[in-house]
Short mmCIF file of C-alpha atoms in Angstrom, two decimals:
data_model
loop_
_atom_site.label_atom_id
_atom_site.label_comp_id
_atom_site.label_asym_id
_atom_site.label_seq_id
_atom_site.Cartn_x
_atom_site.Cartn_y
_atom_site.Cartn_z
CA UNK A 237 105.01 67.64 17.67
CA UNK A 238 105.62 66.89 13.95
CA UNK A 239 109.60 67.08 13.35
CA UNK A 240 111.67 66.68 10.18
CA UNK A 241 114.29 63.89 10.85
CA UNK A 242 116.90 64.51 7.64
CA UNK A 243 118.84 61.25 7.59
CA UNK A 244 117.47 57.47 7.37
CA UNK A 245 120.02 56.73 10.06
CA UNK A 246 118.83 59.74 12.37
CA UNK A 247 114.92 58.47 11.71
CA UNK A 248 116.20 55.18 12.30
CA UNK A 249 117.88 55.78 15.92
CA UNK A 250 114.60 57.81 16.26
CA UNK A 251 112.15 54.87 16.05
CA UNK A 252 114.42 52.66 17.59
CA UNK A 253 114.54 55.34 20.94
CA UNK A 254 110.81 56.48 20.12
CA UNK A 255 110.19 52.16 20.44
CA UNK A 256 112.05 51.76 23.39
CA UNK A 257 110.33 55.03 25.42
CA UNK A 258 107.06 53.73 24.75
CA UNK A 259 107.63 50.41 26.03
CA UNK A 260 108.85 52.49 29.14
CA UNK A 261 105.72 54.51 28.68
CA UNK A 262 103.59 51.25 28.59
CA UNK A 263 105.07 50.01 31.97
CA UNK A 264 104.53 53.42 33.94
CA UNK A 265 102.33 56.32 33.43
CA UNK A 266 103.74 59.82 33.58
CA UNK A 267 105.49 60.29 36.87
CA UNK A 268 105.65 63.05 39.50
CA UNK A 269 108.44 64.60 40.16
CA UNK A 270 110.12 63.18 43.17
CA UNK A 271 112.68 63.46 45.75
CA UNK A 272 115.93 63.35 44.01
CA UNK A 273 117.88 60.28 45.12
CA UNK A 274 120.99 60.14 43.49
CA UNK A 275 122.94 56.75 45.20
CA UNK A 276 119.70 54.87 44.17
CA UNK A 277 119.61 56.99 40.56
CA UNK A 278 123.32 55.63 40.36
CA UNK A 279 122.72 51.93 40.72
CA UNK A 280 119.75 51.41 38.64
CA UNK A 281 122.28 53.55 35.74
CA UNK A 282 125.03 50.63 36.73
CA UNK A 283 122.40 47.89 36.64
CA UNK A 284 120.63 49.31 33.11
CA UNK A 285 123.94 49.22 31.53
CA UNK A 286 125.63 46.01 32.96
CA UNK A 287 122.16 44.13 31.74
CA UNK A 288 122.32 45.64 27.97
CA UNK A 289 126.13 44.86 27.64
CA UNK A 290 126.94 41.97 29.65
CA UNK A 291 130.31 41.12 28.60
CA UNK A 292 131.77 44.76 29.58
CA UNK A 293 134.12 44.45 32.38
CA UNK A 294 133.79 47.73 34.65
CA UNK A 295 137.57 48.96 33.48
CA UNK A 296 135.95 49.09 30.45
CA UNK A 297 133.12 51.39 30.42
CA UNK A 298 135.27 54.80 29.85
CA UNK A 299 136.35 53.69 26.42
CA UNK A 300 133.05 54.23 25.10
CA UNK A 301 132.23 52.41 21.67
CA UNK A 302 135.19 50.13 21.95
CA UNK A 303 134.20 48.52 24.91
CA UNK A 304 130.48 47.60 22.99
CA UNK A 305 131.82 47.04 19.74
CA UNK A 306 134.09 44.56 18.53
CA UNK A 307 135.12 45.65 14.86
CA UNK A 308 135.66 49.14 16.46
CA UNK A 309 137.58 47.57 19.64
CA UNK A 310 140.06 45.97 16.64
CA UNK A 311 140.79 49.50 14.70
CA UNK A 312 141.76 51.06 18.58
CA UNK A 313 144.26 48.50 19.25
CA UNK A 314 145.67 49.84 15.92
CA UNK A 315 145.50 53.33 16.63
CA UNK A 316 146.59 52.88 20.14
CA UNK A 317 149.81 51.88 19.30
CA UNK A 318 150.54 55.25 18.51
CA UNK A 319 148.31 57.29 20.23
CA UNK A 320 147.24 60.39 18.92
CA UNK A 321 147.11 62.16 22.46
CA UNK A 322 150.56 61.55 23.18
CA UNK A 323 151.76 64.86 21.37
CA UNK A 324 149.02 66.82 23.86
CA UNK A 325 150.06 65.18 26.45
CA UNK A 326 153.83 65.64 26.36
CA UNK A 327 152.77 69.58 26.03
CA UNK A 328 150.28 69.28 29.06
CA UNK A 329 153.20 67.83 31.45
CA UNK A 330 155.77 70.56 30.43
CA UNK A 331 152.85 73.24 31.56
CA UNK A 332 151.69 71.45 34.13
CA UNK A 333 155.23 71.76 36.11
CA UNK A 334 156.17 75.08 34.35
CA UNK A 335 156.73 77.97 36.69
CA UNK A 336 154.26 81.09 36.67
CA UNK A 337 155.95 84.29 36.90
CA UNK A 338 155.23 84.52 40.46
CA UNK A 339 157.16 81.19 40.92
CA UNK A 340 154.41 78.60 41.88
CA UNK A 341 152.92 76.46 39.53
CA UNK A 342 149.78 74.33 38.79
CA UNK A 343 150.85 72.09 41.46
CA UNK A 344 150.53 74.29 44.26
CA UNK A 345 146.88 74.85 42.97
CA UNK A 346 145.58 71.39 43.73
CA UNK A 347 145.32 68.76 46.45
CA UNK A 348 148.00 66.15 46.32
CA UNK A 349 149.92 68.88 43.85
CA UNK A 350 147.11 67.68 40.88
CA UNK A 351 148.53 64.71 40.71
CA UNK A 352 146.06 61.16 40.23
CA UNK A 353 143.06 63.93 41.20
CA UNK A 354 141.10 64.06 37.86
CA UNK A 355 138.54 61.27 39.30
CA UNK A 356 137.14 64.09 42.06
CA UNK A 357 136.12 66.43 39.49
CA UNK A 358 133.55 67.99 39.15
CA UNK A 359 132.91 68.62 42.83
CA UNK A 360 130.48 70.91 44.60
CA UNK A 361 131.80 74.03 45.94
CA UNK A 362 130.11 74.77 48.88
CA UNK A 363 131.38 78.65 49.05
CA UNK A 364 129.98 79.85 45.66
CA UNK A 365 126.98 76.95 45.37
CA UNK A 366 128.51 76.45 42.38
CA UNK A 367 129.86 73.15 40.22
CA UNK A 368 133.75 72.89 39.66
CA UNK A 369 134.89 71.11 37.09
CA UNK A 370 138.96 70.79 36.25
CA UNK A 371 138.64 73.31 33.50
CA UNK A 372 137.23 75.42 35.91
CA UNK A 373 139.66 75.06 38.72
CA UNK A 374 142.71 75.27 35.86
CA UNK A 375 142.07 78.54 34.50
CA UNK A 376 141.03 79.60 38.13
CA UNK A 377 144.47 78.58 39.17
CA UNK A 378 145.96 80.22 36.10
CA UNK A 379 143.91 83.58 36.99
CA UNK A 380 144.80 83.49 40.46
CA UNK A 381 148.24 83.73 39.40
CA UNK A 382 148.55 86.15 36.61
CA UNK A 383 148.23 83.77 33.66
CA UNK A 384 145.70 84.25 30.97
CA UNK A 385 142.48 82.44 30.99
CA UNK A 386 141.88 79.66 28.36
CA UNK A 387 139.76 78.47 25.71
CA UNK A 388 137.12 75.85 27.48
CA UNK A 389 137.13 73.41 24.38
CA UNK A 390 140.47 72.70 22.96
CA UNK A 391 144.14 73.79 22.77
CA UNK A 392 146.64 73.57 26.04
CA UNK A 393 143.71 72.99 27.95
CA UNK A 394 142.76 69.89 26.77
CA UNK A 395 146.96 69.06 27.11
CA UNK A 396 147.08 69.95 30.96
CA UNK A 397 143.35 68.33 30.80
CA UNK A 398 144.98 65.33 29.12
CA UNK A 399 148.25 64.78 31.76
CA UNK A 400 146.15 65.48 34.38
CA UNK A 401 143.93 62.23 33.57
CA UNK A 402 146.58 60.38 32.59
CA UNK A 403 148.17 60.13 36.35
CA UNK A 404 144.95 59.59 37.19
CA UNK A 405 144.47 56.36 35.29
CA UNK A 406 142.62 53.10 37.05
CA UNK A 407 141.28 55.60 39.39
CA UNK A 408 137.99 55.09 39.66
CA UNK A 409 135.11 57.93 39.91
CA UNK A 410 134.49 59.56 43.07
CA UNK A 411 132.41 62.38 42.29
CA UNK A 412 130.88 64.08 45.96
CA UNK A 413 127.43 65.11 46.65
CA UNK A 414 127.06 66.91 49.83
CA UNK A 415 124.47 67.44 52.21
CA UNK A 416 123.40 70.58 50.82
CA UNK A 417 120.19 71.49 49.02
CA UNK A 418 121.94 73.32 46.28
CA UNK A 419 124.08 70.59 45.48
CA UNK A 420 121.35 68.58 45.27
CA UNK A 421 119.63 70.73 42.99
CA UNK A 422 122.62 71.22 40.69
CA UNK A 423 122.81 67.44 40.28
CA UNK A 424 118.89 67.26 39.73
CA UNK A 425 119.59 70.46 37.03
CA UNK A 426 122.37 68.09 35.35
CA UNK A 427 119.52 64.79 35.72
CA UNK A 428 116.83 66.70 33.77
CA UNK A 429 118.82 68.46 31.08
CA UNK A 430 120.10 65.00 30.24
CA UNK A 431 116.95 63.38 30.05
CA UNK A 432 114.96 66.28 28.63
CA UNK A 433 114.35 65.92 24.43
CA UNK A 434 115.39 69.05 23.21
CA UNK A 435 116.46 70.84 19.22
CA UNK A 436 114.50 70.78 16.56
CA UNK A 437 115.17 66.99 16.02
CA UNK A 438 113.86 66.21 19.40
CA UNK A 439 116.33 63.83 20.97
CA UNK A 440 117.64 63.84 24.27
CA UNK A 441 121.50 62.48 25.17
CA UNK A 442 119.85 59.52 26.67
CA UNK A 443 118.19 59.21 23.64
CA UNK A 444 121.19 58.38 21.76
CA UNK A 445 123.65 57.45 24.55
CA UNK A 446 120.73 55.18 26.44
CA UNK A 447 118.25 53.94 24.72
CA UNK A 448 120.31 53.41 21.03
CA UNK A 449 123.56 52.86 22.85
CA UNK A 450 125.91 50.56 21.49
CA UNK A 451 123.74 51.21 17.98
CA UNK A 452 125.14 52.88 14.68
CA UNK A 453 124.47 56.46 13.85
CA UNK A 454 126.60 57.37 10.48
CA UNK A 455 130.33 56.48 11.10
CA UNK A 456 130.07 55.84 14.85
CA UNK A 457 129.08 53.48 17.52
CA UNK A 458 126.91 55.41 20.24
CA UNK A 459 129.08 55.31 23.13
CA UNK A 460 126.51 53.98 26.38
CA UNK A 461 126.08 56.59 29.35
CA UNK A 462 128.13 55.03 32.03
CA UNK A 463 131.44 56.14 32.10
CA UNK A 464 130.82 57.98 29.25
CA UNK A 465 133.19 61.18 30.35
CA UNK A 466 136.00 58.59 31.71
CA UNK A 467 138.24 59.06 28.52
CA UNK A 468 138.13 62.93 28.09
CA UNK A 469 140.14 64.85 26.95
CA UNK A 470 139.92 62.80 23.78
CA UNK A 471 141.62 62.72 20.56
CA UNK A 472 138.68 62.84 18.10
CA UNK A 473 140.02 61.73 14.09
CA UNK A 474 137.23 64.02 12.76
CA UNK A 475 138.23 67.12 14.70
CA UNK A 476 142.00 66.20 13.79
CA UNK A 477 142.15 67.56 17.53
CA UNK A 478 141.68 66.79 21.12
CA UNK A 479 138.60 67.89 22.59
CA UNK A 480 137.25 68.72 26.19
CA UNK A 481 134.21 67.18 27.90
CA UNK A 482 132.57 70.70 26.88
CA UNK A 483 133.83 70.46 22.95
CA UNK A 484 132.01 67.11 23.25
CA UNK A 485 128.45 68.70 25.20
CA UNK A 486 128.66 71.55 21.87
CA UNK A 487 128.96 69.12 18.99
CA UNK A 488 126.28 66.93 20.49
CA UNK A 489 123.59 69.90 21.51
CA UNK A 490 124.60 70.93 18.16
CA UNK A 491 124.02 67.59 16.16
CA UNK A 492 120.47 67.79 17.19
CA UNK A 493 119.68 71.44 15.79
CA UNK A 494 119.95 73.08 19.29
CA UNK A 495 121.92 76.20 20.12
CA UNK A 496 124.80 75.24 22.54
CA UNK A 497 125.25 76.63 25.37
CA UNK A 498 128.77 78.25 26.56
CA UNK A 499 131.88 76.33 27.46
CA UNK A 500 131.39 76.03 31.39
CA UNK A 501 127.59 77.43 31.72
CA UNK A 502 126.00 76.35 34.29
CA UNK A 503 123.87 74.28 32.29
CA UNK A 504 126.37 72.24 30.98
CA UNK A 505 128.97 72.31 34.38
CA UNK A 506 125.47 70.67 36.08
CA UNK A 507 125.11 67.99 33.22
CA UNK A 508 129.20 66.97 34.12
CA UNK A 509 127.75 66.18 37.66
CA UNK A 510 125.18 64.26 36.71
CA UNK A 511 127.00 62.07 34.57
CA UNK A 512 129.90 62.03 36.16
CA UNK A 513 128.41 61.04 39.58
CA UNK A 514 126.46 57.84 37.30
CA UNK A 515 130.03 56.64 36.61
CA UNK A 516 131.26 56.75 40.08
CA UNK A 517 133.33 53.56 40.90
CA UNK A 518 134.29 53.53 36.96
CA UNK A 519 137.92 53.83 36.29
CA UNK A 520 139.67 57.23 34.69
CA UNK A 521 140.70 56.09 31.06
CA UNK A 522 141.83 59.45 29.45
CA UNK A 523 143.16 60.93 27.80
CA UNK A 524 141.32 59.00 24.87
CA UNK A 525 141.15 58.37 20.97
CA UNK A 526 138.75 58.12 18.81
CA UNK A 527 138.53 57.47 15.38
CA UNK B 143 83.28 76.92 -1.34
CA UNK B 144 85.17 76.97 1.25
CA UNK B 145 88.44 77.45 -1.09
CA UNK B 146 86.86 80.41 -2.81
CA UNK B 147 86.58 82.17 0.64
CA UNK B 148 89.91 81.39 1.43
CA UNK B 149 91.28 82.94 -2.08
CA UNK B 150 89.33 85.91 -0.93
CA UNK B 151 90.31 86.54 2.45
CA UNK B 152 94.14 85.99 1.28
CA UNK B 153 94.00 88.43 -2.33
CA UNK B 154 94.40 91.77 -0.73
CA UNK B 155 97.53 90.43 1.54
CA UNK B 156 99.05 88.44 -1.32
CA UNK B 157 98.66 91.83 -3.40
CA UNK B 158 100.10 93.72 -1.39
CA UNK B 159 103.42 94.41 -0.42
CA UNK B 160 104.86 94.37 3.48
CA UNK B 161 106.50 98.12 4.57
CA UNK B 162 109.48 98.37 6.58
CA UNK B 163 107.58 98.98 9.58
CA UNK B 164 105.72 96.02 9.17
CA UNK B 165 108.88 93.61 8.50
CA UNK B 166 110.72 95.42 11.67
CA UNK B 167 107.50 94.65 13.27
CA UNK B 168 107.57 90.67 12.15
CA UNK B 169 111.54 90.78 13.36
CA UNK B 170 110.67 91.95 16.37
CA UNK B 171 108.57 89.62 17.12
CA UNK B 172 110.59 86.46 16.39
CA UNK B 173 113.14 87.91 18.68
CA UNK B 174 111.08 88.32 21.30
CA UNK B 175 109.92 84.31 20.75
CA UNK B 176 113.35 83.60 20.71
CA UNK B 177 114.78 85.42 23.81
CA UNK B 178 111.12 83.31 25.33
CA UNK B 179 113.04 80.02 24.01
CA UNK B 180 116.10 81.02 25.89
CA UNK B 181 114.75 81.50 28.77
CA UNK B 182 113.77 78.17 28.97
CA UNK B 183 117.08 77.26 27.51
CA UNK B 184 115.39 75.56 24.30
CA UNK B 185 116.57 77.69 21.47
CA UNK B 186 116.99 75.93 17.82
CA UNK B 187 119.53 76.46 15.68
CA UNK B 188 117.18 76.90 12.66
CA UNK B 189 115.50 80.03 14.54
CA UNK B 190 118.46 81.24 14.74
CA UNK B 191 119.75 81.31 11.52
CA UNK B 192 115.88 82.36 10.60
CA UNK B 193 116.56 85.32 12.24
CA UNK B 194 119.90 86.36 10.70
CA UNK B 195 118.52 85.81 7.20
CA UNK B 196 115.06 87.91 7.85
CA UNK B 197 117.52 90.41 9.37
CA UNK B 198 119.51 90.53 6.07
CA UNK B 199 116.74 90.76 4.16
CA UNK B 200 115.29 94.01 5.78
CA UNK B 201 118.63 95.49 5.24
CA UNK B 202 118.88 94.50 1.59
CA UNK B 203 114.95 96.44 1.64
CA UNK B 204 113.23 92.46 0.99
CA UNK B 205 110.59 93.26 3.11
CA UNK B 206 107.98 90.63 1.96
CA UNK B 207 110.62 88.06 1.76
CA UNK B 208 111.95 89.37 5.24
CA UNK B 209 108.37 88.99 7.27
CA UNK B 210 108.04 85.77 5.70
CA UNK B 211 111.13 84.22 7.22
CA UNK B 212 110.20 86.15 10.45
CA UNK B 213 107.31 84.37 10.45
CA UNK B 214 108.62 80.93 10.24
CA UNK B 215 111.99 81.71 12.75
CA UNK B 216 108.69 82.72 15.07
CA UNK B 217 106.99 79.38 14.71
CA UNK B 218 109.99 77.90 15.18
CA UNK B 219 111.04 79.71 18.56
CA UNK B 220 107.44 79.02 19.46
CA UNK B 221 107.40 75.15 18.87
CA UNK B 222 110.71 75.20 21.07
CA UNK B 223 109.15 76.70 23.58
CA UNK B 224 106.21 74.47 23.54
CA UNK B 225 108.69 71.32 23.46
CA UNK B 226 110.65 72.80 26.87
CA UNK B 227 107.08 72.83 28.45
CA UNK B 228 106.00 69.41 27.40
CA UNK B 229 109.84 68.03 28.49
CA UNK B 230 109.04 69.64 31.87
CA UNK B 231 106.59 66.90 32.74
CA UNK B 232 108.05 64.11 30.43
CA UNK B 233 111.63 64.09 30.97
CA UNK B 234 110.83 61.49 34.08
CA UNK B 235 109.58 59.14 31.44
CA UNK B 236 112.92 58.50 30.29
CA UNK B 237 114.82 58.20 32.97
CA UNK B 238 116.72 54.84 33.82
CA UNK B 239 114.91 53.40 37.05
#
């Protein structure tokens, strides 16, 4: 397929991921699909990464392109001293224990009253056969007690997002897959989407978050895959905003020249238990910052 | 030779100029490509914002510059669809073992 690749820096992380898949190519034929297995899926994602970046310590792995880059590590202990969150999350605690109208509040929504929680999510609800992620069970809470719904991507819920991560700090993943076939599936949904090249520039997230991790692309460092949602909600300099998980899925669907899908569509609530079940046993680092 | 046969085949459609009917027609088309794309969850943004511009066109009455961008948000939808069905059996190759 004969694609137009804009920017040198683009063609550049193109080679470098087009090099890299063919040496994988060289070393295995195409494969058959095959039982999905994610514990051994998980380790071999723990093992890729620990071999490419040797020096990251596991605590490390949700802060992205700071923990594989030290020029960029330097400018975070600068913005970190006054981090740009804080303002979100000072307005996510005050929601968080603000009273509905009916009197309860988000608390009474959530195991241990949503407190040190955010490593569980997303879980498998065994009910619907559906993937819940904490935006999901917020506004569900919210509905469920005559609040509005709100916006997926930004705004107060990326604050309760934010204080709800933040007591959950040093916690490391624990993301569920249970002995049922659609859970299974969902998590093998998540598995191919991230793998799978798609847009008109033809890259897949492993792409850039595998194979040219730790690389340049423009103004950033390409954050690797493991742990890689342990910071969010984060506070990104070039949205002059924080941003959900799903803000982050849009911009990157949409950096390739594909049409993003919803906030919360399935598609993109299966890709969150994918990745999130890669970074089990990696520590809860959000809310974020990045330049 | 071969370029004079070409020329020849492509006068009478280079001379004349697309109808309505036939730019609704090309529209249509593209959609229908690109609803295909979505169904296999591969839509591009270019086809998309093919499609809006060939739709402005046939409202602004273009209708040779309107088929024309039909056309291409059609090849586009269709070379999505072909890279979904190629990613079907290639994704493995990438993943982290």
């Amino acid at each position: 397929m004969h694609l137009l690749i804009p920017s040198a820096r683009l063609r550049q992380v193109a080679l470098l991921a087009g090099a890299l898949g063919a040496m994988a190519l060289a070393r295995m034929p195409a494969r058959a699909a095959t039982t999905p297995n994610p514990e051994a899926d998980r380790l071999a994602f723990r093992a890729y990464f620990k071999q490419r970046f040797p020096a990251v310590k596991n605590g490390d792995w949700g802060n992205g392109p700071y923990a594989v880059n030290a020029g960029m590590r330097q400018q975070w202990e600068a913005i970190m001293q006054f981090p740009p969150y804080d303002f979100a999350l000072g307005d996510g605690e005050k929601e968080f224990h603000r009273r509905f109208a009916d009197g309860k509040t988000y608390a009474d929504c959530f195991p241990d009253k949503g407190i040190g929680i955010r490593q569980n999510y997303p879980y498998f609800d065994t009910k619907t056969g559906k993937v819940i992620t904490l935006g999901i069970a917020i506004n569900r809470c919210r509905v469920a007690n005559g609040e509005k719904p709100l916006n997926y991507q930004k705004g107060l819920m990326a604050s309760i997002e934010a204080y709800m991560a933040h007591t959950s700090r040093g916690k490391p993943f624990d993301i569920k897959i249970p002995n049922d076939p659609r859970a299974l599936a969902a998590y093998e949904d998540g598995r191919k989407f991230f793998y799978s090249r798609r847009g008109q520039l033809n890259f897949s997230c492993a792409s850039c978050h595998v194979q040219a991790a730790g690389q340049r692309l423009r103004g950033d460092i390409l954050a690797p895959a493991l742990g890689i949602l342990a910071a969010f909600p984060i506070y990104r300099s070039d949205w002059g905003s924080m941003g959900t998980i799903q803000r982050r899925f849009t911009s990157c669907n949409v950096q390739v020249r594909s049409v993003p899908f919803k906030p919360q569509d399935k598609t993109y609530r299966d890709l969150e238990y994918f990745l999130s079940y890669m970074s089990n046993g990696v520590p809860i680092t959000g809310p974020g910052a990045r330049p | 030779m071969l370029a004079a046969c070409v020329a020849a085949m492509l006068a009478p459609g280079l001379a004349r100029a697309a109808t309505k009917t036939e730019a609704q027609a090309a529209l249509a088309a593209a959609r229908k490509a690109e609803a295909a794309a979505g169904a296999v969850r591969n839509r591009w943004l270019p086809a998309e914002a093919a499609l809006k511009q060939a739709a402005q066109a046939l409202a602004a009455g273009q209708y040779d510059g309107s088929v024309a961008v039909s056309e291409r948000a059609r090849a586009l939808a269709n070379r999505s669809i072909q890279q979904a069905k190629e990613q079907d059996g290639l994704w493995q190759n990438e993943v982290i073992r």
